Coordinates of C-alpha atoms (C1' of nucleotides) in Angstrom, one line a residue:
Chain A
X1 CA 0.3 23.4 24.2
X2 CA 0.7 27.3 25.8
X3 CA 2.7 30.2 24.9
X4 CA 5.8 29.9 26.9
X5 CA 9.7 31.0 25.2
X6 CA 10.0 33.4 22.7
X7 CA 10.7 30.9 19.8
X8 CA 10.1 27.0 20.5
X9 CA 9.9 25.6 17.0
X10 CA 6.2 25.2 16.3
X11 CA 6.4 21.8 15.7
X12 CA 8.9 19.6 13.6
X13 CA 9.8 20.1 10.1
X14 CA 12.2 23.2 9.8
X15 CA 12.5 25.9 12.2
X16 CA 14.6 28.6 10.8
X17 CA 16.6 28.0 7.1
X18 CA 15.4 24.7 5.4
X19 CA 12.0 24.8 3.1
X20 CA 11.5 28.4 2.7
X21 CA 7.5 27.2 2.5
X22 CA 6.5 30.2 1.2
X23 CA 4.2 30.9 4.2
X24 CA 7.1 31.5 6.4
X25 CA 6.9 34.9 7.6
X26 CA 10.5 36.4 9.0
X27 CA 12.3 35.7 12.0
X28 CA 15.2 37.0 13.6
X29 CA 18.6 35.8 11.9
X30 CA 20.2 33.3 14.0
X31 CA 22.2 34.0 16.3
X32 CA 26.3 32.9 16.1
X33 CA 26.7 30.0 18.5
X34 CA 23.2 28.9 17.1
X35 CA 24.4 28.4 14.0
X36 CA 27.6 26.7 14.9
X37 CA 25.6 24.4 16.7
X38 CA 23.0 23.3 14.4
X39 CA 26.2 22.4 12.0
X40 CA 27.7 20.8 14.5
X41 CA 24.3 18.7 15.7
X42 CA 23.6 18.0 12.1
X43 CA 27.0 17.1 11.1
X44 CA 26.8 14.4 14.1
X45 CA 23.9 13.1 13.3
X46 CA 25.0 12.4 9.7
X47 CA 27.7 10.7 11.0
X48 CA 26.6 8.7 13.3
X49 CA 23.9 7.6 11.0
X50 CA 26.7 6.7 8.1
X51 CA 28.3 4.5 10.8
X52 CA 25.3 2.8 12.9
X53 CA 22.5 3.4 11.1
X54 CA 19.4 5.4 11.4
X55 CA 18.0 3.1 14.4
X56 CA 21.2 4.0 16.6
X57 CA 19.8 7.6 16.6
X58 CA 19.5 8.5 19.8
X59 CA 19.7 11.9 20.6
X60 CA 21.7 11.7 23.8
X61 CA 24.0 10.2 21.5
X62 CA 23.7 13.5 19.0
X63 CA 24.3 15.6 21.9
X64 CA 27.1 13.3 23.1
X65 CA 28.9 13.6 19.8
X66 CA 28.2 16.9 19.2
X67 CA 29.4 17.7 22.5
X68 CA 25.9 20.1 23.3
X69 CA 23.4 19.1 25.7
X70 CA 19.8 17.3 24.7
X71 CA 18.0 20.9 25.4
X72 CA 20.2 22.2 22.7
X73 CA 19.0 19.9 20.1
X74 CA 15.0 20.3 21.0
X75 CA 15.1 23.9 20.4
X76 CA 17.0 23.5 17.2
X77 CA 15.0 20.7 16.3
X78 CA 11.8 20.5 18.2
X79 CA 11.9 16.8 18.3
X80 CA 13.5 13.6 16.7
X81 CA 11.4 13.9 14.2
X82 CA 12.2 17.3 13.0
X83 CA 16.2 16.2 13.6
X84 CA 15.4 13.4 10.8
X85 CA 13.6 16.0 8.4
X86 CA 16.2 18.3 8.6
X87 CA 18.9 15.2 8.0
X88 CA 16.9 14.9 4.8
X89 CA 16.4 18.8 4.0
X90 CA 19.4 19.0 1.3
X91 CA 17.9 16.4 -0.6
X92 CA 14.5 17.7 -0.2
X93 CA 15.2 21.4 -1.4
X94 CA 16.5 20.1 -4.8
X95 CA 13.7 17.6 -5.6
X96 CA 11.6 20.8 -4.7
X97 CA 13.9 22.7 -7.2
X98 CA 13.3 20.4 -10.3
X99 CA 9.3 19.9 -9.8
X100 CA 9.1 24.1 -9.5
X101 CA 11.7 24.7 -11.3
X102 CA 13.0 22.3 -13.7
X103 CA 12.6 20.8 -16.8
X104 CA 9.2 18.9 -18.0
X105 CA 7.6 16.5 -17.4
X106 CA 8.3 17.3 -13.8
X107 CA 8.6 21.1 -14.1
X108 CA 6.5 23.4 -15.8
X109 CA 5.7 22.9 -19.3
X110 CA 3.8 19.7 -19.3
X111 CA 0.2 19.1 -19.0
X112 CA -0.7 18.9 -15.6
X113 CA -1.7 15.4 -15.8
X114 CA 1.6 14.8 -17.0
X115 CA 3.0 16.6 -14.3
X116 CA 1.1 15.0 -11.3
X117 CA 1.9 11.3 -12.5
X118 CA 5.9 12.5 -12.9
X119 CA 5.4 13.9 -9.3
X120 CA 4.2 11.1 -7.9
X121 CA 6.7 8.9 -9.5
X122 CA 9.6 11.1 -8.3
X123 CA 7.8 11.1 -4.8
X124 CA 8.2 6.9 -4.8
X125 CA 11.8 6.9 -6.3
X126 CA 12.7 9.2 -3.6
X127 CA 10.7 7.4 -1.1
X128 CA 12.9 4.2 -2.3
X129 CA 16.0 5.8 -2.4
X130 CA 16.0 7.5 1.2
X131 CA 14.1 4.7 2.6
X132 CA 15.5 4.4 5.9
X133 CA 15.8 8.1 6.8
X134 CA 12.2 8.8 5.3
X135 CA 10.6 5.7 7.1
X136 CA 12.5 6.8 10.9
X137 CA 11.6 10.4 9.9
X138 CA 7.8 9.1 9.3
X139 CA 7.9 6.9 12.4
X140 CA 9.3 9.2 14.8
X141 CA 6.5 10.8 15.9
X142 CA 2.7 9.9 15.3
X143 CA 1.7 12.3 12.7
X144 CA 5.3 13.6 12.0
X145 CA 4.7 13.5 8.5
X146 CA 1.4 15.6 8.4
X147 CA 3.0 18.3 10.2
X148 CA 6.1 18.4 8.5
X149 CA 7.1 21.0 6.5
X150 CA 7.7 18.8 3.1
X151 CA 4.4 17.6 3.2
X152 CA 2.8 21.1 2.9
X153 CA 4.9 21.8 0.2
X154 CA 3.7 18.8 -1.8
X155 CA 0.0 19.3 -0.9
X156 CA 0.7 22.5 -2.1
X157 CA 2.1 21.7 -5.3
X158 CA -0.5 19.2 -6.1
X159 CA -3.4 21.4 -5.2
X160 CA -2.2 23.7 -7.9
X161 CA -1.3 20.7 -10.4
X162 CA -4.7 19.6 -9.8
X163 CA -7.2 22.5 -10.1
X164 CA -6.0 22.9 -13.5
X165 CA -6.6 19.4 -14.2
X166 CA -10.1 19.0 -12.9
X167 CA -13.1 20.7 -13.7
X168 CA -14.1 23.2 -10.7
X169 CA -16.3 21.9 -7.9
X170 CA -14.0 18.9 -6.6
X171 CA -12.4 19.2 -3.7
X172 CA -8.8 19.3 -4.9
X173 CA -7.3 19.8 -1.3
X174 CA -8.7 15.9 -0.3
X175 CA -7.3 14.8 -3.4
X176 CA -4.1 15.8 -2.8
X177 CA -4.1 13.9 0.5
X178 CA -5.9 11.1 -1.4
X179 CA -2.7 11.1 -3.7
X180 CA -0.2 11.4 -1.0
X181 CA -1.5 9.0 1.3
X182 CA -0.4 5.9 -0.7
X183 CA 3.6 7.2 -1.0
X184 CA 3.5 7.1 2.7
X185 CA 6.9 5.5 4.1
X186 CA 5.2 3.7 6.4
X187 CA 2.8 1.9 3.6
X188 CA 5.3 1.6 1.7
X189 CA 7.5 -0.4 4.0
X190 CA 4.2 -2.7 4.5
X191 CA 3.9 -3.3 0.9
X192 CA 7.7 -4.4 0.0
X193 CA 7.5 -6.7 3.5
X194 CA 3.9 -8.1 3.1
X195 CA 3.5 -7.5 -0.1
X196 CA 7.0 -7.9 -1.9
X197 CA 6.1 -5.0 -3.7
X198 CA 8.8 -2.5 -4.8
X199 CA 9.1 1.1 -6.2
X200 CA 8.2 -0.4 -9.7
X201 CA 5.0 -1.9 -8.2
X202 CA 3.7 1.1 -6.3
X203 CA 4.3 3.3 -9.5
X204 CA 2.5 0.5 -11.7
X205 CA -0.1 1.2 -9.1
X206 CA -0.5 4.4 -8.7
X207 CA -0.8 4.4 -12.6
X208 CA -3.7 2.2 -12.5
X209 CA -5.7 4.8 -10.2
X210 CA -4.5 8.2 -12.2
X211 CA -5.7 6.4 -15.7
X212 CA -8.7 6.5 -13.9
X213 CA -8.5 9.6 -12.2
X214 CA -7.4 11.3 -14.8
X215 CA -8.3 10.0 -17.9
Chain B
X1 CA 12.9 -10.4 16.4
X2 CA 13.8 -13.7 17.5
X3 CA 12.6 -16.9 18.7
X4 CA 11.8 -16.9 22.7
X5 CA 8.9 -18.1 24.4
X6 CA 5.9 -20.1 23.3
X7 CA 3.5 -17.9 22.5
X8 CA 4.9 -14.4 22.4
X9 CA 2.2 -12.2 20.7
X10 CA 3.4 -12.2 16.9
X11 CA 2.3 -8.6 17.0
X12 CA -1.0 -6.2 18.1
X13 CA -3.8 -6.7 16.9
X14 CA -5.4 -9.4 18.7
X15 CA -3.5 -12.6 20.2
X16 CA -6.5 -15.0 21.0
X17 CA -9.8 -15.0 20.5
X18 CA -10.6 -11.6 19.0
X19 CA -10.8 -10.8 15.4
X20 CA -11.6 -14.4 13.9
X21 CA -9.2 -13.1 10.6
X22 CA -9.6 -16.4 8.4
X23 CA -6.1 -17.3 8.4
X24 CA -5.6 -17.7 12.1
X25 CA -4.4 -21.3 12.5
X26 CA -5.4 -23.4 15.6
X27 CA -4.3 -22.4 18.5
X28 CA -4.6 -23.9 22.1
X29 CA -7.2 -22.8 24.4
X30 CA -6.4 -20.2 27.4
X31 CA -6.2 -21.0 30.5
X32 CA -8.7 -19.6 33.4
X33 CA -5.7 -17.3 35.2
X34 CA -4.9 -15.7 31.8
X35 CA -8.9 -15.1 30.6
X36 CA -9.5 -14.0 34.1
X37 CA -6.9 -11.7 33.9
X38 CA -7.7 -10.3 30.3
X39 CA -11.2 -9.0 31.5
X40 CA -9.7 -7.6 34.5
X41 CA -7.5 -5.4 31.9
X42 CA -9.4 -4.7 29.6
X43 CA -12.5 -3.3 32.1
X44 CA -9.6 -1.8 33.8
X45 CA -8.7 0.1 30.7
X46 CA -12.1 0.7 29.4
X47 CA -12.8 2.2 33.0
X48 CA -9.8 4.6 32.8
X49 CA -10.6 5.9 29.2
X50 CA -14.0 6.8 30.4
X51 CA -12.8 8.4 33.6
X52 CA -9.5 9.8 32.0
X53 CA -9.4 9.7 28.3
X54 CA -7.3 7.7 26.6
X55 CA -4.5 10.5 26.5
X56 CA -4.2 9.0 30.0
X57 CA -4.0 5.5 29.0
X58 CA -0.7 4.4 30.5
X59 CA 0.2 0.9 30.5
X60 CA 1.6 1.7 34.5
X61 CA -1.9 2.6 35.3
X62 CA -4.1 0.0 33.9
X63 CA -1.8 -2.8 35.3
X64 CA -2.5 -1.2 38.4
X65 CA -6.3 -0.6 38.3
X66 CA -6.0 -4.4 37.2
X67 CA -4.2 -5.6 40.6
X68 CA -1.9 -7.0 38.2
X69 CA 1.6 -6.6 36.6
X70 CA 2.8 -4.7 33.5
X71 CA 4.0 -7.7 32.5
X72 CA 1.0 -9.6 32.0
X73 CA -0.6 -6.7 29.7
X74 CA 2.5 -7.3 27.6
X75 CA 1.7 -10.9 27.1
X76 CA -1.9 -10.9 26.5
X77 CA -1.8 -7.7 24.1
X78 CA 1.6 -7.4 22.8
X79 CA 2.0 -3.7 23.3
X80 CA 0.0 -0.5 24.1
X81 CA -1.3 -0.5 20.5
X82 CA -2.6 -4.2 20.8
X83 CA -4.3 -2.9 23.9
X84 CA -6.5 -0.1 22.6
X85 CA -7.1 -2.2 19.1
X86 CA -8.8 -4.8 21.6
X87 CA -10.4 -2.1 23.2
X88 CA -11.5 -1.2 19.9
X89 CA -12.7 -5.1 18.9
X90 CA -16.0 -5.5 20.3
X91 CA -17.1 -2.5 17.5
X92 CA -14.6 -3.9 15.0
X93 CA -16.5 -7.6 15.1
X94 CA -19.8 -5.9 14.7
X95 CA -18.6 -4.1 11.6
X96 CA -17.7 -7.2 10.3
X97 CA -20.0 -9.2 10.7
X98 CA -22.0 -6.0 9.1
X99 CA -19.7 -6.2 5.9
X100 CA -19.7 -9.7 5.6
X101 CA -23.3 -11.1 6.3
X102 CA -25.6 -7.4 6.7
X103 CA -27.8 -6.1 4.6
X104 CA -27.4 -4.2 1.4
X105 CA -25.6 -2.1 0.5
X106 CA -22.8 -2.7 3.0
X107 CA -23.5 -6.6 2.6
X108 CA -23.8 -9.1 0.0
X109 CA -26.5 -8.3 -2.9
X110 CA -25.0 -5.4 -4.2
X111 CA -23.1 -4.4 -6.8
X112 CA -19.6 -4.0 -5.9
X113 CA -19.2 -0.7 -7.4
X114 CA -21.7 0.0 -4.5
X115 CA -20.4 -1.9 -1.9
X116 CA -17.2 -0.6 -2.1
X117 CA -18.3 3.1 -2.1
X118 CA -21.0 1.9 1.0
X119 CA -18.0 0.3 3.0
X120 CA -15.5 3.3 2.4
X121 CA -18.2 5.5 3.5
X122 CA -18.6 3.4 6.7
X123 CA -15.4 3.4 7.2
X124 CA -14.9 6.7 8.2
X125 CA -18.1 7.1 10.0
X126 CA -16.8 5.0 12.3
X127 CA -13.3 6.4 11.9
X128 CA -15.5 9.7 13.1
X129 CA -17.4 8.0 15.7
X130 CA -14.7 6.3 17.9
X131 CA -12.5 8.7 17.1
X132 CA -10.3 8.9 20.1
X133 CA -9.8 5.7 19.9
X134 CA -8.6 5.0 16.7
X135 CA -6.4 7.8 16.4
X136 CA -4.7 6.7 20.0
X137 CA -4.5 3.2 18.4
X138 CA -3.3 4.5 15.4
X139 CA -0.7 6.1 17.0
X140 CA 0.0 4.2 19.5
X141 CA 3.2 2.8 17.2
X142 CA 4.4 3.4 14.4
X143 CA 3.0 1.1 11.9
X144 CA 0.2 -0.7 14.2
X145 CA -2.3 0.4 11.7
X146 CA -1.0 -1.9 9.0
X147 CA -0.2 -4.5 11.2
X148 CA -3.2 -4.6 13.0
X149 CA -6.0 -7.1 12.3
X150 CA -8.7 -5.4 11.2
X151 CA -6.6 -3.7 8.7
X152 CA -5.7 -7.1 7.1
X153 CA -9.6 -8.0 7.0
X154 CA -10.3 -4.9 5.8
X155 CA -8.0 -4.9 2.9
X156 CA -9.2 -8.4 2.0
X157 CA -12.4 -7.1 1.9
X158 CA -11.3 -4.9 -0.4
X159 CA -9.2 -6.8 -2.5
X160 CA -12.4 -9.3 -3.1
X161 CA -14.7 -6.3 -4.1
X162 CA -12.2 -4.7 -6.3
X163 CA -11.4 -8.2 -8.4
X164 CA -15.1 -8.2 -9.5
X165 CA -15.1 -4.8 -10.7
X166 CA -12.0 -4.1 -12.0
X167 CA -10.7 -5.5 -15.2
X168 CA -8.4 -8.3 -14.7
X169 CA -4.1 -6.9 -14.9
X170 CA -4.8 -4.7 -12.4
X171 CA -2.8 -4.5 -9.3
X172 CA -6.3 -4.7 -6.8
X173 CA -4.2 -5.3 -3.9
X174 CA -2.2 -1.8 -3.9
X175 CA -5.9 -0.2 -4.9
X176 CA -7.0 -1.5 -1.7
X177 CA -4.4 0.0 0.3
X178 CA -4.3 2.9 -1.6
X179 CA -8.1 3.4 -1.0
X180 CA -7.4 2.6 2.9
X181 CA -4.9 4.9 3.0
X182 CA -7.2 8.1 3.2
X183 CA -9.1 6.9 5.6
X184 CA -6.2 6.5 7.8
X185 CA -7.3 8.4 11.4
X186 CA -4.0 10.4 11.5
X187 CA -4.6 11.8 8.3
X188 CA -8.3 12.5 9.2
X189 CA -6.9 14.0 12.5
X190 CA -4.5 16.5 10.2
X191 CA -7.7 17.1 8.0
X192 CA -10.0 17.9 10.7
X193 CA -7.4 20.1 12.3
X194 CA -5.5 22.1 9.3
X195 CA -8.4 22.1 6.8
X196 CA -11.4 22.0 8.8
X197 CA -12.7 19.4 7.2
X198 CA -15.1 16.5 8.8
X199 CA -16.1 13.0 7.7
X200 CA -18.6 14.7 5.7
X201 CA -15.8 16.4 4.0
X202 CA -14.1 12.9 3.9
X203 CA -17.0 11.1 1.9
X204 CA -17.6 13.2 -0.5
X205 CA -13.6 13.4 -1.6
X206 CA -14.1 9.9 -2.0
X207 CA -17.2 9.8 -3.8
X208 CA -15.2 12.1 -6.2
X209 CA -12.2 9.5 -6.3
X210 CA -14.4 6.4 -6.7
X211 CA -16.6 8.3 -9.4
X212 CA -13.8 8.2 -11.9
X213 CA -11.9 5.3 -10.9
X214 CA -15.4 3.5 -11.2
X215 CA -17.3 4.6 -13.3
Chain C
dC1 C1' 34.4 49.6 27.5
dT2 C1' 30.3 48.9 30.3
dT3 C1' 25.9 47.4 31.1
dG4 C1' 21.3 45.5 30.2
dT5 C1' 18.7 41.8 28.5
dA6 C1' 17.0 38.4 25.8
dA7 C1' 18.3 34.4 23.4
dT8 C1' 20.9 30.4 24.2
dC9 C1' 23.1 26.5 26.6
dG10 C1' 23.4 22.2 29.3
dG11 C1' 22.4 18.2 31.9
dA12 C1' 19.9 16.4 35.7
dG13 C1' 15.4 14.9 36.1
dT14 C1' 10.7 12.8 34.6
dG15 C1' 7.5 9.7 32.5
dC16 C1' 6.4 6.0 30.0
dG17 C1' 6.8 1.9 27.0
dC18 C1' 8.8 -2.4 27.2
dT19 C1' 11.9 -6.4 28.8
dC20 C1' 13.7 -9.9 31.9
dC21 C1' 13.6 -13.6 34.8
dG22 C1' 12.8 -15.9 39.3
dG23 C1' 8.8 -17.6 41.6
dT24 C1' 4.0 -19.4 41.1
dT25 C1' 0.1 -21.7 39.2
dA26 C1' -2.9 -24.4 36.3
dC27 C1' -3.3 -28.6 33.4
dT28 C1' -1.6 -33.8 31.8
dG29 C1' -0.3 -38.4 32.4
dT30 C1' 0.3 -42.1 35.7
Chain D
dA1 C1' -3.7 -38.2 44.6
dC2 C1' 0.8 -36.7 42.8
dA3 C1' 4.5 -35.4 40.3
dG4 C1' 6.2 -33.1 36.1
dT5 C1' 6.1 -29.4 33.1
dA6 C1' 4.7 -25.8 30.4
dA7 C1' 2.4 -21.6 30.7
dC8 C1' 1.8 -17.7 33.4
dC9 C1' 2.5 -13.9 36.8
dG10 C1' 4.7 -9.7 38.6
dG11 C1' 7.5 -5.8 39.3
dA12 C1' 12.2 -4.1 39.4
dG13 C1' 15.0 -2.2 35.9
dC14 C1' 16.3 -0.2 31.4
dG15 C1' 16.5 2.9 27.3
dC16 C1' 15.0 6.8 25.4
dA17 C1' 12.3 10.9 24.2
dC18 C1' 11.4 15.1 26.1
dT19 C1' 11.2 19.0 29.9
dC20 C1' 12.9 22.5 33.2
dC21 C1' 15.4 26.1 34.9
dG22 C1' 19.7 28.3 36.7
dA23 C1' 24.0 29.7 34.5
dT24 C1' 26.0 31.6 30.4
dT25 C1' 26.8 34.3 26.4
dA26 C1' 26.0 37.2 22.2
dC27 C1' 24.6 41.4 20.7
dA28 C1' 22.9 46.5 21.1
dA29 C1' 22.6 50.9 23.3
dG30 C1' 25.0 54.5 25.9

DNA sequence: CTTGTAATCGGAGTGCGCTCCGGTTACTGT
DNA sequence: ACAGTAACCGGAGCGCACTCCGATTACAAG
């Protein structure tokens, strides 16, 4: 928790190229063997994933197969956490694409309303789809998923969303984490093993509480 | 994951005698050694949190404030997280009992509009209150929240006050953990930290949620 | 090309949660 | 009392995330 190396990712989430995150302010481009080796970390990663699953994840085994050392991967990285977010990066930065860029409901164009239920919907399906990367990425660490740098974004997004759909007074920024809190992986995975409840019943769900919400 | 010994702790939360949780089946008594050696661990631990914090918390060092061995802690609590939720019960029991037989508007007698908003509320006092605590339960592992038992009474809680004031169709049981899920200390930790914001800040978010979803 | 220097690399080392299993101890039936 | 047995105890050992720091290398200035 003190200043020590020039540039030890501030936490995990996306050090240098993933999610611009608008806040970002500019760094030094990285450096030639960096680069190389962040490929060759994440292309090791993605493979050992595709053949073990994300559970075998260690990251002496990363290192191992990347044929780096472990100190190589926390700088890139700052910690399995932030390896895992940047596995699921790609993905990421085109689901951020079609809710800021792409066509309505999810994009601009809609009511908000509208917008913030597709949002939330895409948020689940997504949440379904990359379920084991998401719920290790979410596990990893504590409060990995606070700190990440999609989570910002989101909040972000549904700040914005959600000042234009409710009158001016309410504090928008708790309701955005109000909203998110639900679509958490690790909820999630309580709900489909305790619960049996899917993708279909969390969106049924979070219908229920926007109708109200919302009108 | 498997079958092993006899009474391996089906997970944390609270083996024995703690946290009555209605659905606890009989289960036979514990022997004097074991009982003996539960006190020992848990003054142990509630002397090292005072003396240390519970940063410092480790199992290594309890077991040997104790006189006893790791393995032993592992039996009676299941894992770290068990250990500070039991830490945790004594408060937990008198919330309950609070909840469940206490005055208005907390208790019975209310409306359950009320209740519900008066048990939220309490809620995150006492996430506020024990705060350490909960957080270092919390995040002890990654989903001991959910699995825990005072989530599970908690959300029955919930679901109970919920069914009387919601129309029937509605899906009470994901309303109940989506209106945990806020209240969740990891999030309140990121609140507190990134957006300044307190259990004041907390309650009145939710007031704001509850006063559309409930009229 | 040479040199300076700051970013980068690598892997041995550390701390901690958790498991395993041989030895011990408390209850039950006779 | 006295076995028999089931539960319990303890601590060495393991796996894994993460740190530290001397050696190395990429890039810029002269």
């Amino acid at each position: 928790m003190d200043s020590r190396r020039p540039a030890p990712p501030p936490s995990s989430g996306a050090p240098e190229p993933p999610t611009p995150l608008p806040l970002a302010g500019k760094t030094a481009p990285e450096r030639a063997d960096a680069a190389r080796n962040r490929r060759r970390i994440l292309d090791a990663a993605t493979r050992i994933v595709a053949r073990h699953g994300v559970r075998e994840l260690t990251v002496d085994l990363v290192a191992g197969e990347a044929g780096i050392g472990v100190g190589t991967i926390y700088r890139r990285f700052g910690d399995r956490a932030g390896l895992v977010f940047a596995l699921l990066d790609e993905h990421e930065r085109d689901f951020q694409r079609e809710f800021m860029a792409g066509p309505p409901p999810l994009g601009p164009g809609a009511e908000p309303t509208a917008r913030i239920r597709a949002f939330l919907h895409a948020l689940a399906d997504r949440g379904a789809a990359q379920f084991e990367l998401v719920l290790a990425a979410e596990a990893s660490a504590p409060g990995a998923r606070y700190r990440s740098g999609p989570y910002a974004v989101h909040h972000m997004h549904l700040v914005t969303l959600l000042t234009q759909a409710r009158p001016p007074g309410t504090d928008v920024r708790f309701l955005a984490d109000a909203l998110l809190a639900p679509l958490s992986a690790l909820l999630m995975d309580h709900q489909r093993r305790v619960r049996g409840m899917g993708a279909q019943g969390v969106k049924a769900g979070l219908d229920d509480l926007l109708r109200w919400s919302l009108g």
